[in-house]
Short mmCIF file of C-alpha atoms in Angstrom, two decimals:
data_model
loop_
_atom_site.label_atom_id
_atom_site.label_comp_id
_atom_site.label_asym_id
_atom_site.label_seq_id
_atom_site.Cartn_x
_atom_site.Cartn_y
_atom_site.Cartn_z
CA MET A 459 -6.35 -49.49 -2.90
CA LYS A 460 -7.71 -52.97 -3.49
CA GLU A 461 -11.47 -53.53 -3.13
CA PRO A 462 -11.30 -56.21 -0.43
CA HIS A 463 -9.43 -53.72 1.77
CA CYS A 464 -12.21 -51.17 1.21
CA LYS A 465 -14.86 -53.72 2.11
CA SER A 466 -13.17 -54.83 5.29
CA LEU A 467 -12.79 -51.19 6.36
CA SER A 468 -16.43 -50.43 5.49
CA ARG A 469 -17.50 -52.73 8.31
CA LYS A 470 -15.73 -50.41 10.74
CA MET A 471 -17.38 -47.23 9.51
CA SER A 472 -20.33 -47.33 11.91
CA ASP A 473 -17.83 -47.54 14.77
CA TYR A 474 -15.99 -44.59 13.23
CA ILE A 475 -19.22 -42.55 13.10
CA ASP A 476 -20.00 -43.50 16.71
CA GLY A 477 -16.50 -42.60 17.88
CA SER A 478 -15.85 -46.09 19.21
CA LEU A 479 -12.91 -47.11 17.00
CA ASP A 480 -9.54 -47.98 18.49
CA PRO A 481 -6.81 -45.47 17.51
CA LYS A 482 -4.95 -47.96 15.29
CA THR A 483 -7.99 -48.74 13.10
CA LEU A 484 -8.96 -45.08 13.05
CA ALA A 485 -5.53 -44.13 11.71
CA LYS A 486 -5.77 -46.91 9.11
CA ILE A 487 -9.14 -45.63 7.86
CA LYS A 488 -8.02 -41.99 7.77
CA SER A 489 -4.95 -42.96 5.78
CA HIS A 490 -7.10 -45.04 3.41
CA PHE A 491 -9.45 -42.09 2.85
CA LYS A 492 -6.59 -40.03 1.42
CA ASP A 493 -6.52 -42.06 -1.77
CA CYS A 494 -9.93 -43.74 -1.95
CA ARG A 495 -12.74 -41.42 -3.03
CA PRO A 496 -15.46 -44.13 -3.17
CA CYS A 497 -14.76 -44.94 0.50
CA VAL A 498 -14.96 -41.26 1.43
CA ALA A 499 -18.32 -41.00 -0.41
CA PHE A 500 -19.57 -44.19 1.26
CA PHE A 501 -18.56 -42.86 4.67
CA LYS A 502 -20.19 -39.47 4.06
CA THR A 503 -23.48 -40.99 2.93
CA LEU A 504 -23.50 -43.42 5.85
CA GLN A 505 -22.81 -40.50 8.19
CA LYS A 506 -25.66 -38.53 6.61
CA THR A 507 -27.95 -41.55 6.95
CA VAL A 508 -27.28 -41.45 10.69
CA GLY A 509 -27.84 -37.67 10.67
CA ALA A 510 -31.14 -38.05 8.81
CA LEU A 511 -32.34 -40.52 11.44
CA GLY A 512 -31.26 -38.14 14.21
CA ALA A 513 -33.34 -35.42 12.55
CA LEU A 514 -36.44 -37.49 13.36
CA LYS A 515 -35.86 -37.19 17.10
CA SER A 516 -38.29 -34.34 17.63
CA ALA A 517 -40.71 -35.46 14.89
CA ALA A 518 -43.03 -37.41 17.20
CA THR A 519 -45.56 -35.41 19.19
CA LEU A 520 -47.46 -37.25 21.88
CA PRO A 521 -51.18 -36.70 21.12
CA ARG A 522 -53.05 -35.10 24.03
CA LYS A 523 -55.90 -37.53 23.48
CA ALA A 524 -53.61 -40.51 24.10
CA GLN A 525 -52.10 -38.82 27.14
CA GLY A 526 -55.56 -38.08 28.57
CA GLY A 527 -56.72 -41.61 27.78
CA LEU A 528 -53.79 -43.06 29.70
CA ARG A 529 -54.58 -40.94 32.77
CA GLU A 530 -58.20 -42.13 32.68
CA LYS A 531 -57.14 -45.79 32.42
CA LEU A 532 -54.70 -45.38 35.30
CA LYS A 533 -57.44 -43.87 37.46
CA SER A 534 -59.78 -46.74 36.69
CA LEU A 535 -57.02 -49.23 37.57
CA SER A 536 -56.53 -47.59 40.96
CA HIS A 537 -60.26 -47.87 41.65
CA GLY A 538 -60.05 -51.58 40.94
CA ASN A 539 -62.21 -51.43 37.84
CA MET B 795 -40.72 -34.58 44.85
CA LYS B 796 -37.73 -36.83 44.12
CA GLU B 797 -38.05 -39.69 41.63
CA SER B 798 -37.23 -42.29 44.32
CA GLU B 799 -40.09 -40.96 46.46
CA LEU B 800 -42.50 -41.01 43.51
CA ILE B 801 -41.49 -44.62 42.83
CA GLU B 802 -42.18 -45.62 46.44
CA ARG B 803 -45.61 -43.92 46.34
CA SER B 804 -46.37 -45.56 43.01
CA LYS B 805 -45.50 -48.92 44.52
CA ALA B 806 -48.14 -48.21 47.16
CA GLY B 807 -50.70 -47.68 44.36
CA ASP B 808 -50.67 -43.87 44.26
CA VAL B 809 -51.82 -42.98 40.71
CA GLU B 810 -51.08 -39.26 41.14
CA ALA B 811 -47.48 -40.05 42.07
CA PHE B 812 -47.19 -42.41 39.11
CA SER B 813 -48.61 -39.76 36.77
CA GLN B 814 -45.94 -37.32 37.96
CA LEU B 815 -43.28 -39.99 37.67
CA ILE B 816 -43.98 -40.73 34.03
CA ARG B 817 -43.98 -37.09 32.90
CA ASN B 818 -40.24 -37.21 32.23
CA TYR B 819 -40.52 -40.39 30.21
CA GLU B 820 -43.77 -40.37 28.26
CA ASN B 821 -42.52 -38.31 25.31
CA LYS B 822 -39.49 -40.59 24.97
CA ILE B 823 -41.61 -43.75 25.12
CA PHE B 824 -44.10 -42.34 22.62
CA SER B 825 -41.23 -41.33 20.32
CA LEU B 826 -39.83 -44.88 20.42
CA ALA B 827 -43.27 -46.38 19.71
CA HIS B 828 -43.93 -43.83 16.96
CA HIS B 829 -40.74 -44.70 15.09
CA VAL B 830 -40.83 -48.44 15.64
CA CYS B 831 -44.52 -48.57 14.65
CA ALA B 832 -43.66 -46.33 11.68
CA GLY B 833 -46.72 -45.51 9.61
CA MET B 834 -49.15 -47.01 12.14
CA PRO B 835 -50.10 -44.16 14.49
CA SER B 836 -52.79 -46.06 16.40
CA ASP B 837 -50.30 -48.84 17.20
CA ALA B 838 -47.87 -46.23 18.55
CA GLU B 839 -50.57 -44.82 20.86
CA ASP B 840 -51.49 -48.33 22.03
CA VAL B 841 -47.84 -49.17 22.79
CA TYR B 842 -47.45 -45.88 24.69
CA GLN B 843 -50.53 -46.55 26.84
CA GLU B 844 -49.83 -50.26 27.36
CA THR B 845 -46.26 -49.49 28.44
CA PHE B 846 -47.34 -47.28 31.31
CA LEU B 847 -50.32 -49.43 32.30
CA SER B 848 -48.00 -52.43 32.46
CA ALA B 849 -45.40 -50.38 34.36
CA PHE B 850 -47.99 -49.30 36.93
CA LYS B 851 -49.18 -52.89 37.42
CA ASN B 852 -45.63 -54.19 37.79
CA ILE B 853 -43.83 -51.35 39.52
CA LYS B 854 -43.67 -53.29 42.79
CA GLY B 855 -41.14 -55.54 41.07
CA PHE B 856 -38.98 -52.58 39.96
CA LYS B 857 -35.66 -52.57 41.79
CA ASN B 858 -34.80 -49.10 43.06
CA ARG B 859 -31.17 -49.42 42.00
CA SER B 860 -32.21 -49.94 38.37
CA ASN B 861 -32.72 -47.14 35.87
CA LEU B 862 -36.41 -46.35 35.44
CA GLY B 863 -35.93 -45.11 31.86
CA THR B 864 -34.22 -48.36 30.83
CA TRP B 865 -36.99 -50.38 32.50
CA LEU B 866 -39.71 -48.42 30.68
CA TYR B 867 -37.89 -48.60 27.34
CA ARG B 868 -37.61 -52.39 27.83
CA ILE B 869 -41.36 -52.75 28.40
CA ALA B 870 -42.10 -50.59 25.33
CA ALA B 871 -39.57 -52.39 23.10
CA ASN B 872 -41.02 -55.75 24.12
CA LEU B 873 -44.57 -54.57 23.38
CA CYS B 874 -43.48 -53.36 19.95
CA TRP B 875 -41.72 -56.64 19.23
CA VAL B 876 -44.68 -58.78 20.34
CA ARG B 877 -47.05 -56.62 18.30
CA PHE B 878 -45.07 -57.11 15.11
CA ARG B 879 -44.68 -60.84 15.67
CA LYS B 880 -48.40 -61.22 16.40
CA LYS B 881 -49.45 -59.37 13.28
CA LYS B 882 -46.92 -61.31 11.23
CA ARG B 883 -45.81 -58.18 9.46
CA GLU B 884 -42.29 -59.44 9.23
CA PRO B 885 -41.27 -60.76 5.83
CA VAL B 886 -40.35 -64.47 5.74
CA VAL B 887 -37.11 -63.68 3.95
CA SER B 888 -35.37 -60.79 5.61
CA ILE B 889 -35.36 -57.58 3.60
CA LEU B 890 -31.80 -57.17 4.71
CA ASP B 891 -30.77 -60.32 2.90
CA ARG B 892 -32.60 -59.34 -0.26
CA HIS B 893 -30.73 -56.07 -0.39
CA ARG B 894 -27.08 -55.71 -1.08
CA THR B 895 -25.77 -56.06 2.43
CA ASP B 896 -23.68 -59.09 1.57
CA GLU B 897 -20.19 -57.70 1.17
CA ASN B 898 -19.68 -59.74 -1.99
CA GLU B 899 -22.59 -58.00 -3.65
CA VAL B 900 -21.86 -54.43 -2.62
CA PRO B 901 -21.08 -52.33 -5.67
CA TRP B 902 -18.03 -50.32 -4.82
CA GLU B 903 -18.95 -47.07 -6.52
CA PHE B 904 -20.38 -44.34 -4.32
CA LYS B 905 -21.22 -40.73 -4.85
CA ASP B 906 -22.24 -38.24 -2.21
CA TRP B 907 -25.84 -37.68 -3.33
CA PHE B 908 -27.31 -37.30 0.13
CA PRO B 909 -29.29 -34.41 1.66
CA ASN B 910 -27.97 -32.89 4.87
CA PRO B 911 -29.75 -33.76 8.14
CA GLU B 912 -30.89 -30.11 8.31
CA GLU B 913 -32.65 -30.55 4.97
CA VAL B 914 -34.33 -33.71 6.26
CA SER B 915 -35.67 -31.96 9.36
CA ARG B 916 -36.84 -29.01 7.24
CA LYS B 917 -38.45 -30.81 4.32
CA LYS B 918 -41.50 -32.89 5.09
CA GLU B 919 -41.12 -34.93 1.94
CA LEU B 920 -37.61 -36.02 2.88
CA GLN B 921 -38.70 -36.79 6.42
CA GLU B 922 -41.49 -39.00 5.11
CA ALA B 923 -38.99 -40.84 2.92
CA VAL B 924 -36.81 -41.54 5.96
CA VAL B 925 -39.83 -42.80 7.94
CA LYS B 926 -40.90 -45.01 5.02
CA ALA B 927 -37.45 -46.57 4.68
CA LEU B 928 -37.33 -47.14 8.43
CA SER B 929 -40.72 -48.87 8.35
CA GLU B 930 -39.31 -51.43 5.90
CA LEU B 931 -36.58 -52.59 8.25
CA PRO B 932 -37.36 -55.79 10.19
CA SER B 933 -38.42 -54.84 13.73
CA ASP B 934 -35.32 -56.34 15.42
CA TYR B 935 -33.17 -53.93 13.42
CA ARG B 936 -35.64 -51.06 13.63
CA LEU B 937 -35.60 -51.23 17.42
CA VAL B 938 -31.80 -50.97 17.51
CA VAL B 939 -31.65 -48.18 14.90
CA THR B 940 -34.43 -46.22 16.67
CA LEU B 941 -32.87 -46.50 20.13
CA ARG B 942 -29.36 -45.65 18.91
CA ASP B 943 -29.80 -43.19 16.06
CA ILE B 944 -33.13 -41.52 16.79
CA GLU B 945 -33.38 -41.63 20.58
CA GLY B 946 -29.62 -41.22 20.94
CA LEU B 947 -29.04 -43.96 23.51
CA SER B 948 -25.61 -45.55 23.90
CA ALA B 949 -24.75 -49.06 22.68
CA GLU B 950 -24.59 -50.16 26.34
CA GLU B 951 -28.05 -48.78 27.17
CA THR B 952 -29.52 -50.30 24.01
CA ALA B 953 -27.96 -53.67 24.85
CA LYS B 954 -29.51 -53.55 28.34
CA ILE B 955 -32.94 -52.60 27.03
CA LEU B 956 -33.03 -55.27 24.34
CA LYS B 957 -31.10 -57.86 26.39
CA LEU B 958 -28.51 -58.22 23.63
CA SER B 959 -24.73 -58.26 23.72
CA ILE B 960 -22.97 -55.03 22.68
CA PRO B 961 -21.46 -56.71 19.57
CA ALA B 962 -24.99 -57.83 18.56
CA VAL B 963 -26.26 -54.24 18.94
CA LYS B 964 -23.36 -52.92 16.85
CA SER B 965 -23.87 -55.54 14.16
CA ARG B 966 -27.64 -54.88 13.86
CA LEU B 967 -27.03 -51.15 13.88
CA HIS B 968 -24.46 -51.32 11.10
CA ARG B 969 -26.58 -53.64 8.93
CA GLY B 970 -29.63 -51.46 9.53
CA ARG B 971 -27.72 -48.30 8.58
CA ILE B 972 -26.34 -49.95 5.42
CA TYR B 973 -29.85 -51.00 4.39
CA LEU B 974 -31.24 -47.50 5.02
CA ARG B 975 -28.30 -45.89 3.18
CA GLU B 976 -29.20 -47.96 0.12
CA ARG B 977 -32.89 -47.11 0.40
CA PHE B 978 -32.09 -43.41 0.78
CA GLU B 979 -29.85 -43.63 -2.26
CA GLU B 980 -32.78 -44.90 -4.34
CA GLU B 981 -35.05 -42.23 -2.85
CA PHE B 982 -32.87 -39.13 -2.70
CA LYS B 983 -30.93 -39.42 -5.93
CA GLU B 984 -34.11 -38.27 -7.64
CA LYS B 985 -35.28 -35.75 -5.07
CA VAL B 986 -32.09 -33.92 -4.15
CA LYS B 987 -30.55 -32.02 -6.99
#
């Protein structure tokens, strides 16, 4: 495959990962993957990038101190302070 | 008590009702603030608190037909954005333009060097590398990437929250992912053997 074709398809790879590609483009990419290993590697690493970000979902724990502080501030607002 | 009832009571100034109302949302809002204010924990706590204080003050203007989660995310995203602009943390020349996101500069040789998502969630060191790379993205892109890829919202929800078109969300998301992929490549090629 020619490089420009790879580059134009690379712009569609986020849509591929997100499952929002139209069937025609999807078929074109799948067919291209059969004989373009760099594109397959690019796709896999982009997909893993998205996976690595998803792995952060449960990484943030709301500190109790901040939660308690918010409740205190809300109470003082309701008392018109 | 139903959410609609809690909203009505909150509109009447009932703090207890509002406290119950936000229980389903506060972890999500803190998570957004935590990832957008990557590496600045006190900013994340401030954004979390300011979001709900602002929501309580303005809940009378909330339209019952709207989605409360979207409304809260919008307040939080705006607070994050204002905070970054105020502190002038954004680079004058976009990091995205310095890196090889221009299609003419992309080297077309790729190898699958990447750790699996399971490894990232298991290994603290890898997780820290992801957070660090995320913190280097300009905030406009970081907001989109966080809402879509970390919080798992749809393109439509993200567009509503950030008041962007869906093509603009998709474009920022793709550019953000490409930038992070390159940063991870630099980081993980050494660490993952």
